[in-house]
Amino acid sequence: MSVFHVVEKFVSINGEGQHAGELAVFVRLRGCNLKCSYCDTRWACTEDAKAEEMTEAEIVSYVISTGVKRVTLTGGEPLLADNAIDLLEAFAAHKDIIIEIETNGSVDIHPFAEIDNPPAFTLDYKLKGSGMEDRMLTDNFKYLKSKDTVKFVCSDVSELDRVCEIVDKYRISDKCTALISPVFGRIEPADMVDYLITHKRNDIRLQLQLHKFIWDPNKRGV
């Protein structure tokens, strides 16, 4: 059995991604290798963040106990966890559980995409405003399938030109869903819509973080 450091686990709705608005169990693992300027879970990224030690069997048992079929593994960066593949394989053995991983774009997803009953990936591409664009692994785009998502969090409208460049260069919309999302409070969503209209980007979808409108933007466990 492997041990995972779980800083948070709860049931809510997916705030973003292809399944926004659907019930999901969230399991947040400790630690991250990036320091994005707009990170809203920085508290979960430090090595000394308070966490519950759980085995993969205990995590799966918790998820089953909720009665919710969709699971989101998040962080931090969940794929950095020691033996993360053990946790994914434990979930994969339960065919009625649907697994989604939110990953920051700097970790090779290939090993995780090759397991039986692989998860769906919500793969970030960090733009210049994050301060982390040089850490992105564009080879990850090769392993994406229709159930996956590439998410671009934009700090200002000028970054949308870069989004279009990446989407076109790697033919992302031919493989999966391409989402743009604003850094909360830093860019007006209406301006992003205007950009999509002006540039006729039928292949890119705007999405807002639902949980930040339903609850206080800083509230945890939602």
PDB file of C-alpha atoms in Angstrom:
ATOM      1  CA  MET A   1       0.000   0.000   0.000  1.00  0.00           C
ATOM      2  CA  SER A   2       1.111   3.545  -0.787  1.00  0.00           C
ATOM      3  CA  VAL A   3       0.460   6.539   1.455  1.00  0.00           C
ATOM      4  CA  PHE A   4      -0.901   9.816   0.107  1.00  0.00           C
ATOM      5  CA  HIS A   5      -1.033  13.196   1.820  1.00  0.00           C
ATOM      6  CA  VAL A   6      -4.618  14.417   1.487  1.00  0.00           C
ATOM      7  CA  VAL A   7      -5.078  18.053   2.480  1.00  0.00           C
ATOM      8  CA  GLU A   8      -8.758  18.172   1.620  1.00  0.00           C
ATOM      9  CA  LYS A   9     -11.580  15.836   0.591  1.00  0.00           C
ATOM     10  CA  PHE A  10     -15.187  16.850   0.047  1.00  0.00           C
ATOM     11  CA  VAL A  11     -18.234  16.552  -2.199  1.00  0.00           C
ATOM     12  CA  SER A  12     -19.313  19.512  -4.318  1.00  0.00           C
ATOM     13  CA  ILE A  13     -19.938  20.336  -7.958  1.00  0.00           C
ATOM     14  CA  ASN A  14     -17.259  20.597 -10.574  1.00  0.00           C
ATOM     15  CA  GLY A  15     -16.543  24.303 -10.855  1.00  0.00           C
ATOM     16  CA  GLU A  16     -14.901  24.030 -14.254  1.00  0.00           C
ATOM     17  CA  GLY A  17     -13.989  21.602 -17.019  1.00  0.00           C
ATOM     18  CA  GLN A  18     -16.155  19.592 -19.386  1.00  0.00           C
ATOM     19  CA  HIS A  19     -18.370  18.488 -16.500  1.00  0.00           C
ATOM     20  CA  ALA A  20     -18.885  21.827 -14.765  1.00  0.00           C
ATOM     21  CA  GLY A  21     -21.987  21.762 -12.599  1.00  0.00           C
ATOM     22  CA  GLU A  22     -21.943  17.990 -12.063  1.00  0.00           C
ATOM     23  CA  LEU A  23     -21.481  16.431  -8.638  1.00  0.00           C
ATOM     24  CA  ALA A  24     -17.950  15.288  -7.881  1.00  0.00           C
ATOM     25  CA  VAL A  25     -15.834  14.053  -4.999  1.00  0.00           C
ATOM     26  CA  PHE A  26     -12.684  16.128  -4.676  1.00  0.00           C
ATOM     27  CA  VAL A  27      -9.459  14.678  -3.304  1.00  0.00           C
ATOM     28  CA  ARG A  28      -6.733  17.303  -2.977  1.00  0.00           C
ATOM     29  CA  LEU A  29      -3.159  16.069  -2.573  1.00  0.00           C
ATOM     30  CA  ARG A  30      -0.343  18.071  -1.033  1.00  0.00           C
ATOM     31  CA  GLY A  31       2.512  19.644  -2.957  1.00  0.00           C
ATOM     32  CA  CYS A  32       3.258  21.382  -6.234  1.00  0.00           C
ATOM     33  CA  ASN A  33       6.323  22.074  -8.354  1.00  0.00           C
ATOM     34  CA  LEU A  34       5.083  25.416  -9.697  1.00  0.00           C
ATOM     35  CA  LYS A  35       4.438  28.823  -8.142  1.00  0.00           C
ATOM     36  CA  CYS A  36       1.836  30.472 -10.333  1.00  0.00           C
ATOM     37  CA  SER A  37       1.247  34.167  -9.663  1.00  0.00           C
ATOM     38  CA  TYR A  38      -2.512  33.680  -9.305  1.00  0.00           C
ATOM     39  CA  CYS A  39      -2.519  30.349  -7.421  1.00  0.00           C
ATOM     40  CA  ASP A  40      -5.618  30.040  -5.228  1.00  0.00           C
ATOM     41  CA  THR A  41      -4.488  26.873  -3.422  1.00  0.00           C
ATOM     42  CA  ARG A  42      -1.011  27.948  -2.358  1.00  0.00           C
ATOM     43  CA  TRP A  43      -1.790  26.754   1.161  1.00  0.00           C
ATOM     44  CA  ALA A  44      -1.913  23.168  -0.143  1.00  0.00           C
ATOM     45  CA  CYS A  45       1.405  23.321  -1.962  1.00  0.00           C
ATOM     46  CA  THR A  46       3.923  23.534   0.882  1.00  0.00           C
ATOM     47  CA  GLU A  47       5.674  20.455   2.220  1.00  0.00           C
ATOM     48  CA  ASP A  48       4.397  21.153   5.734  1.00  0.00           C
ATOM     49  CA  ALA A  49       0.748  21.726   4.802  1.00  0.00           C
ATOM     50  CA  LYS A  50      -1.511  19.886   7.226  1.00  0.00           C
ATOM     51  CA  ALA A  51      -2.601  16.618   5.647  1.00  0.00           C
ATOM     52  CA  GLU A  52      -4.277  13.316   6.413  1.00  0.00           C
ATOM     53  CA  GLU A  53      -2.256  10.236   5.496  1.00  0.00           C
ATOM     54  CA  MET A  54      -4.416   7.820   3.521  1.00  0.00           C
ATOM     55  CA  THR A  55      -3.703   4.703   1.488  1.00  0.00           C
ATOM     56  CA  GLU A  56      -5.159   4.252  -1.970  1.00  0.00           C
ATOM     57  CA  ALA A  57      -7.627   1.731  -0.511  1.00  0.00           C
ATOM     58  CA  GLU A  58      -8.788   4.278   2.083  1.00  0.00           C
ATOM     59  CA  ILE A  59      -9.210   6.996  -0.535  1.00  0.00           C
ATOM     60  CA  VAL A  60     -11.225   4.706  -2.810  1.00  0.00           C
ATOM     61  CA  SER A  61     -13.326   3.575   0.165  1.00  0.00           C
ATOM     62  CA  TYR A  62     -14.068   7.202   1.065  1.00  0.00           C
ATOM     63  CA  VAL A  63     -15.147   7.975  -2.487  1.00  0.00           C
ATOM     64  CA  ILE A  64     -17.424   4.933  -2.620  1.00  0.00           C
ATOM     65  CA  SER A  65     -18.979   5.953   0.703  1.00  0.00           C
ATOM     66  CA  THR A  66     -20.143   9.284  -0.775  1.00  0.00           C
ATOM     67  CA  GLY A  67     -22.282   7.639  -3.440  1.00  0.00           C
ATOM     68  CA  VAL A  68     -20.907  10.100  -6.019  1.00  0.00           C
ATOM     69  CA  LYS A  69     -19.504   8.504  -9.164  1.00  0.00           C
ATOM     70  CA  ARG A  70     -17.244  11.280 -10.455  1.00  0.00           C
ATOM     71  CA  VAL A  71     -13.904  11.928  -8.736  1.00  0.00           C
ATOM     72  CA  THR A  72     -11.564  14.876  -9.243  1.00  0.00           C
ATOM     73  CA  LEU A  73      -7.953  14.437  -8.114  1.00  0.00           C
ATOM     74  CA  THR A  74      -6.363  17.816  -7.662  1.00  0.00           C
ATOM     75  CA  GLY A  75      -3.706  19.687  -5.738  1.00  0.00           C
ATOM     76  CA  GLY A  76      -1.241  21.217  -5.799  1.00  0.00           C
ATOM     77  CA  GLU A  77      -0.098  18.821  -8.448  1.00  0.00           C
ATOM     78  CA  PRO A  78      -1.521  15.331  -7.832  1.00  0.00           C
ATOM     79  CA  LEU A  79       0.738  13.548 -10.320  1.00  0.00           C
ATOM     80  CA  LEU A  80       3.794  14.427  -8.220  1.00  0.00           C
ATOM     81  CA  ALA A  81       2.615  12.158  -5.411  1.00  0.00           C
ATOM     82  CA  ASP A  82       4.789   9.107  -4.851  1.00  0.00           C
ATOM     83  CA  ASN A  83       3.131   6.137  -6.536  1.00  0.00           C
ATOM     84  CA  ALA A  84       0.331   8.283  -7.959  1.00  0.00           C
ATOM     85  CA  ILE A  85      -0.164   5.567 -10.539  1.00  0.00           C
ATOM     86  CA  ASP A  86      -1.128   3.153  -7.728  1.00  0.00           C
ATOM     87  CA  LEU A  87      -4.009   5.422  -6.783  1.00  0.00           C
ATOM     88  CA  LEU A  88      -5.185   5.712 -10.381  1.00  0.00           C
ATOM     89  CA  GLU A  89      -5.030   1.967 -10.881  1.00  0.00           C
ATOM     90  CA  ALA A  90      -6.998   1.433  -7.653  1.00  0.00           C
ATOM     91  CA  PHE A  91      -9.749   3.681  -9.001  1.00  0.00           C
ATOM     92  CA  ALA A  92      -9.530   2.126 -12.467  1.00  0.00           C
ATOM     93  CA  ALA A  93     -10.531  -1.224 -10.975  1.00  0.00           C
ATOM     94  CA  HIS A  94     -13.949   0.288 -10.221  1.00  0.00           C
ATOM     95  CA  LYS A  95     -15.549   0.682 -13.638  1.00  0.00           C
ATOM     96  CA  ASP A  96     -18.464   2.760 -12.338  1.00  0.00           C
ATOM     97  CA  ILE A  97     -16.152   5.464 -10.937  1.00  0.00           C
ATOM     98  CA  ILE A  98     -15.147   8.225 -13.363  1.00  0.00           C
ATOM     99  CA  ILE A  99     -11.747   9.757 -12.635  1.00  0.00           C
ATOM    100  CA  GLU A 100     -10.566  13.205 -13.655  1.00  0.00           C
ATOM    101  CA  ILE A 101      -7.146  14.655 -12.867  1.00  0.00           C
ATOM    102  CA  GLU A 102      -6.397  18.365 -12.739  1.00  0.00           C
ATOM    103  CA  THR A 103      -2.724  18.636 -13.695  1.00  0.00           C
ATOM    104  CA  ASN A 104      -0.600  21.730 -14.163  1.00  0.00           C
ATOM    105  CA  GLY A 105       0.989  20.972 -17.533  1.00  0.00           C
ATOM    106  CA  SER A 106       4.540  20.490 -16.263  1.00  0.00           C
ATOM    107  CA  VAL A 107       4.357  16.745 -15.505  1.00  0.00           C
ATOM    108  CA  ASP A 108       4.575  13.989 -18.122  1.00  0.00           C
ATOM    109  CA  ILE A 109       1.092  12.455 -18.334  1.00  0.00           C
ATOM    110  CA  HIS A 110       2.090   9.609 -20.669  1.00  0.00           C
ATOM    111  CA  PRO A 111       2.524   6.890 -17.989  1.00  0.00           C
ATOM    112  CA  PHE A 112      -0.853   7.759 -16.491  1.00  0.00           C
ATOM    113  CA  ALA A 113      -2.606   7.832 -19.856  1.00  0.00           C
ATOM    114  CA  GLU A 114      -1.447   4.270 -20.576  1.00  0.00           C
ATOM    115  CA  ILE A 115      -3.130   2.471 -17.665  1.00  0.00           C
ATOM    116  CA  ASP A 116      -6.294   0.443 -18.162  1.00  0.00           C
ATOM    117  CA  ASN A 117      -9.375   2.643 -17.838  1.00  0.00           C
ATOM    118  CA  PRO A 118      -7.258   5.826 -17.786  1.00  0.00           C
ATOM    119  CA  PRO A 119      -8.471   9.066 -16.199  1.00  0.00           C
ATOM    120  CA  ALA A 120      -9.673  12.152 -18.013  1.00  0.00           C
ATOM    121  CA  PHE A 121      -7.112  14.949 -17.866  1.00  0.00           C
ATOM    122  CA  THR A 122      -7.782  18.619 -17.344  1.00  0.00           C
ATOM    123  CA  LEU A 123      -4.382  19.814 -18.472  1.00  0.00           C
ATOM    124  CA  ASP A 124      -3.333  23.393 -17.816  1.00  0.00           C
ATOM    125  CA  TYR A 125      -1.229  25.413 -20.186  1.00  0.00           C
ATOM    126  CA  LYS A 126       0.270  28.160 -18.049  1.00  0.00           C
ATOM    127  CA  LEU A 127       0.465  31.472 -19.888  1.00  0.00           C
ATOM    128  CA  LYS A 128       2.974  34.286 -19.367  1.00  0.00           C
ATOM    129  CA  GLY A 129       0.959  35.912 -16.584  1.00  0.00           C
ATOM    130  CA  SER A 130       1.421  32.820 -14.422  1.00  0.00           C
ATOM    131  CA  GLY A 131       5.211  33.170 -14.517  1.00  0.00           C
ATOM    132  CA  MET A 132       5.442  29.459 -15.326  1.00  0.00           C
ATOM    133  CA  GLU A 133       5.053  29.191 -19.103  1.00  0.00           C
ATOM    134  CA  ASP A 134       8.634  27.993 -19.544  1.00  0.00           C
ATOM    135  CA  ARG A 135       7.786  24.879 -17.493  1.00  0.00           C
ATOM    136  CA  MET A 136       5.083  23.604 -19.836  1.00  0.00           C
ATOM    137  CA  LEU A 137       5.523  20.180 -21.492  1.00  0.00           C
ATOM    138  CA  THR A 138       3.856  20.462 -24.871  1.00  0.00           C
ATOM    139  CA  ASP A 139       4.601  16.770 -25.555  1.00  0.00           C
ATOM    140  CA  ASN A 140       1.622  16.103 -23.286  1.00  0.00           C
ATOM    141  CA  PHE A 141      -0.677  17.235 -26.085  1.00  0.00           C
ATOM    142  CA  LYS A 142       0.166  14.024 -27.978  1.00  0.00           C
ATOM    143  CA  TYR A 143      -1.655  11.883 -25.428  1.00  0.00           C
ATOM    144  CA  LEU A 144      -4.940  13.782 -25.250  1.00  0.00           C
ATOM    145  CA  LYS A 145      -8.278  12.210 -26.170  1.00  0.00           C
ATOM    146  CA  SER A 146     -11.811  13.516 -26.620  1.00  0.00           C
ATOM    147  CA  LYS A 147     -12.638  13.207 -22.906  1.00  0.00           C
ATOM    148  CA  ASP A 148      -9.702  15.467 -21.987  1.00  0.00           C
ATOM    149  CA  THR A 149      -9.477  19.247 -21.650  1.00  0.00           C
ATOM    150  CA  VAL A 150      -6.737  21.834 -22.093  1.00  0.00           C
ATOM    151  CA  LYS A 151      -7.347  24.867 -19.904  1.00  0.00           C
ATOM    152  CA  PHE A 152      -5.806  28.306 -20.361  1.00  0.00           C
ATOM    153  CA  VAL A 153      -6.154  30.707 -17.417  1.00  0.00           C
ATOM    154  CA  CYS A 154      -5.809  34.253 -18.758  1.00  0.00           C
ATOM    155  CA  SER A 155      -4.523  37.252 -16.818  1.00  0.00           C
ATOM    156  CA  ASP A 156      -5.354  39.773 -19.553  1.00  0.00           C
ATOM    157  CA  VAL A 157      -6.905  39.870 -23.013  1.00  0.00           C
ATOM    158  CA  SER A 158      -3.525  40.032 -24.745  1.00  0.00           C
ATOM    159  CA  GLU A 159      -2.856  36.445 -23.630  1.00  0.00           C
ATOM    160  CA  LEU A 160      -5.683  35.214 -25.849  1.00  0.00           C
ATOM    161  CA  ASP A 161      -3.418  35.644 -28.878  1.00  0.00           C
ATOM    162  CA  ARG A 162      -1.063  33.123 -27.287  1.00  0.00           C
ATOM    163  CA  VAL A 163      -3.971  30.784 -26.562  1.00  0.00           C
ATOM    164  CA  CYS A 164      -4.949  30.788 -30.235  1.00  0.00           C
ATOM    165  CA  GLU A 165      -1.332  30.208 -31.251  1.00  0.00           C
ATOM    166  CA  ILE A 166      -1.051  27.114 -29.035  1.00  0.00           C
ATOM    167  CA  VAL A 167      -4.482  25.747 -29.974  1.00  0.00           C
ATOM    168  CA  ASP A 168      -3.671  26.070 -33.682  1.00  0.00           C
ATOM    169  CA  LYS A 169      -0.085  24.831 -33.541  1.00  0.00           C
ATOM    170  CA  TYR A 170      -0.955  21.637 -31.661  1.00  0.00           C
ATOM    171  CA  ARG A 171      -4.443  21.175 -33.155  1.00  0.00           C
ATOM    172  CA  ILE A 172      -5.837  20.934 -29.663  1.00  0.00           C
ATOM    173  CA  SER A 173      -9.469  21.412 -30.643  1.00  0.00           C
ATOM    174  CA  ASP A 174      -9.218  18.452 -33.015  1.00  0.00           C
ATOM    175  CA  LYS A 175      -8.267  16.247 -30.067  1.00  0.00           C
ATOM    176  CA  CYS A 176     -10.198  17.528 -27.062  1.00  0.00           C
ATOM    177  CA  THR A 177     -11.899  20.567 -25.509  1.00  0.00           C
ATOM    178  CA  ALA A 178     -10.036  23.884 -25.307  1.00  0.00           C
ATOM    179  CA  LEU A 179     -11.172  26.143 -22.456  1.00  0.00           C
ATOM    180  CA  ILE A 180     -10.264  29.685 -21.514  1.00  0.00           C
ATOM    181  CA  SER A 181     -10.908  30.996 -18.032  1.00  0.00           C
ATOM    182  CA  PRO A 182     -10.188  34.396 -16.452  1.00  0.00           C
ATOM    183  CA  VAL A 183      -7.984  34.916 -13.441  1.00  0.00           C
ATOM    184  CA  PHE A 184     -10.741  35.761 -10.982  1.00  0.00           C
ATOM    185  CA  GLY A 185     -11.018  39.527 -10.536  1.00  0.00           C
ATOM    186  CA  ARG A 186      -8.177  40.328 -12.932  1.00  0.00           C
ATOM    187  CA  ILE A 187      -9.856  40.264 -16.350  1.00  0.00           C
ATOM    188  CA  GLU A 188     -13.429  40.908 -17.472  1.00  0.00           C
ATOM    189  CA  PRO A 189     -15.120  37.807 -18.965  1.00  0.00           C
ATOM    190  CA  ALA A 190     -17.070  40.084 -21.328  1.00  0.00           C
ATOM    191  CA  ASP A 191     -13.782  41.171 -22.902  1.00  0.00           C
ATOM    192  CA  MET A 192     -12.887  37.536 -23.483  1.00  0.00           C
ATOM    193  CA  VAL A 193     -16.234  36.946 -25.187  1.00  0.00           C
ATOM    194  CA  ASP A 194     -15.627  39.974 -27.415  1.00  0.00           C
ATOM    195  CA  TYR A 195     -12.269  38.501 -28.399  1.00  0.00           C
ATOM    196  CA  LEU A 196     -13.826  35.163 -29.359  1.00  0.00           C
ATOM    197  CA  ILE A 197     -16.462  36.956 -31.447  1.00  0.00           C
ATOM    198  CA  THR A 198     -13.952  39.217 -33.180  1.00  0.00           C
ATOM    199  CA  HIS A 199     -11.611  36.332 -34.018  1.00  0.00           C
ATOM    200  CA  LYS A 200     -14.440  33.880 -34.782  1.00  0.00           C
ATOM    201  CA  ARG A 201     -13.006  31.217 -32.484  1.00  0.00           C
ATOM    202  CA  ASN A 202     -15.719  28.587 -32.641  1.00  0.00           C
ATOM    203  CA  ASP A 203     -13.264  26.021 -31.279  1.00  0.00           C
ATOM    204  CA  ILE A 204     -12.516  27.667 -27.919  1.00  0.00           C
ATOM    205  CA  ARG A 205     -14.945  27.745 -25.003  1.00  0.00           C
ATOM    206  CA  LEU A 206     -15.099  30.355 -22.247  1.00  0.00           C
ATOM    207  CA  GLN A 207     -15.713  29.040 -18.764  1.00  0.00           C
ATOM    208  CA  LEU A 208     -16.037  30.715 -15.388  1.00  0.00           C
ATOM    209  CA  GLN A 209     -15.250  29.033 -12.065  1.00  0.00           C
ATOM    210  CA  LEU A 210     -18.764  28.307 -10.813  1.00  0.00           C
ATOM    211  CA  HIS A 211     -17.724  27.709  -7.223  1.00  0.00           C
ATOM    212  CA  LYS A 212     -16.381  31.257  -6.954  1.00  0.00           C
ATOM    213  CA  PHE A 213     -19.804  32.652  -7.827  1.00  0.00           C
ATOM    214  CA  ILE A 214     -21.834  30.268  -5.673  1.00  0.00           C
ATOM    215  CA  TRP A 215     -19.637  30.657  -2.570  1.00  0.00           C
ATOM    216  CA  ASP A 216     -17.079  33.143  -1.296  1.00  0.00           C
ATOM    217  CA  PRO A 217     -14.111  32.998  -3.719  1.00  0.00           C
ATOM    218  CA  ASN A 218     -11.750  32.142  -0.833  1.00  0.00           C
ATOM    219  CA  LYS A 219     -13.936  29.457   0.747  1.00  0.00           C
ATOM    220  CA  ARG A 220     -12.356  26.010   0.990  1.00  0.00           C
ATOM    221  CA  GLY A 221     -14.075  22.677   0.705  1.00  0.00           C
ATOM    222  CA  VAL A 222     -16.379  23.676  -2.141  1.00  0.00           C
TER     223      VAL A 222
END
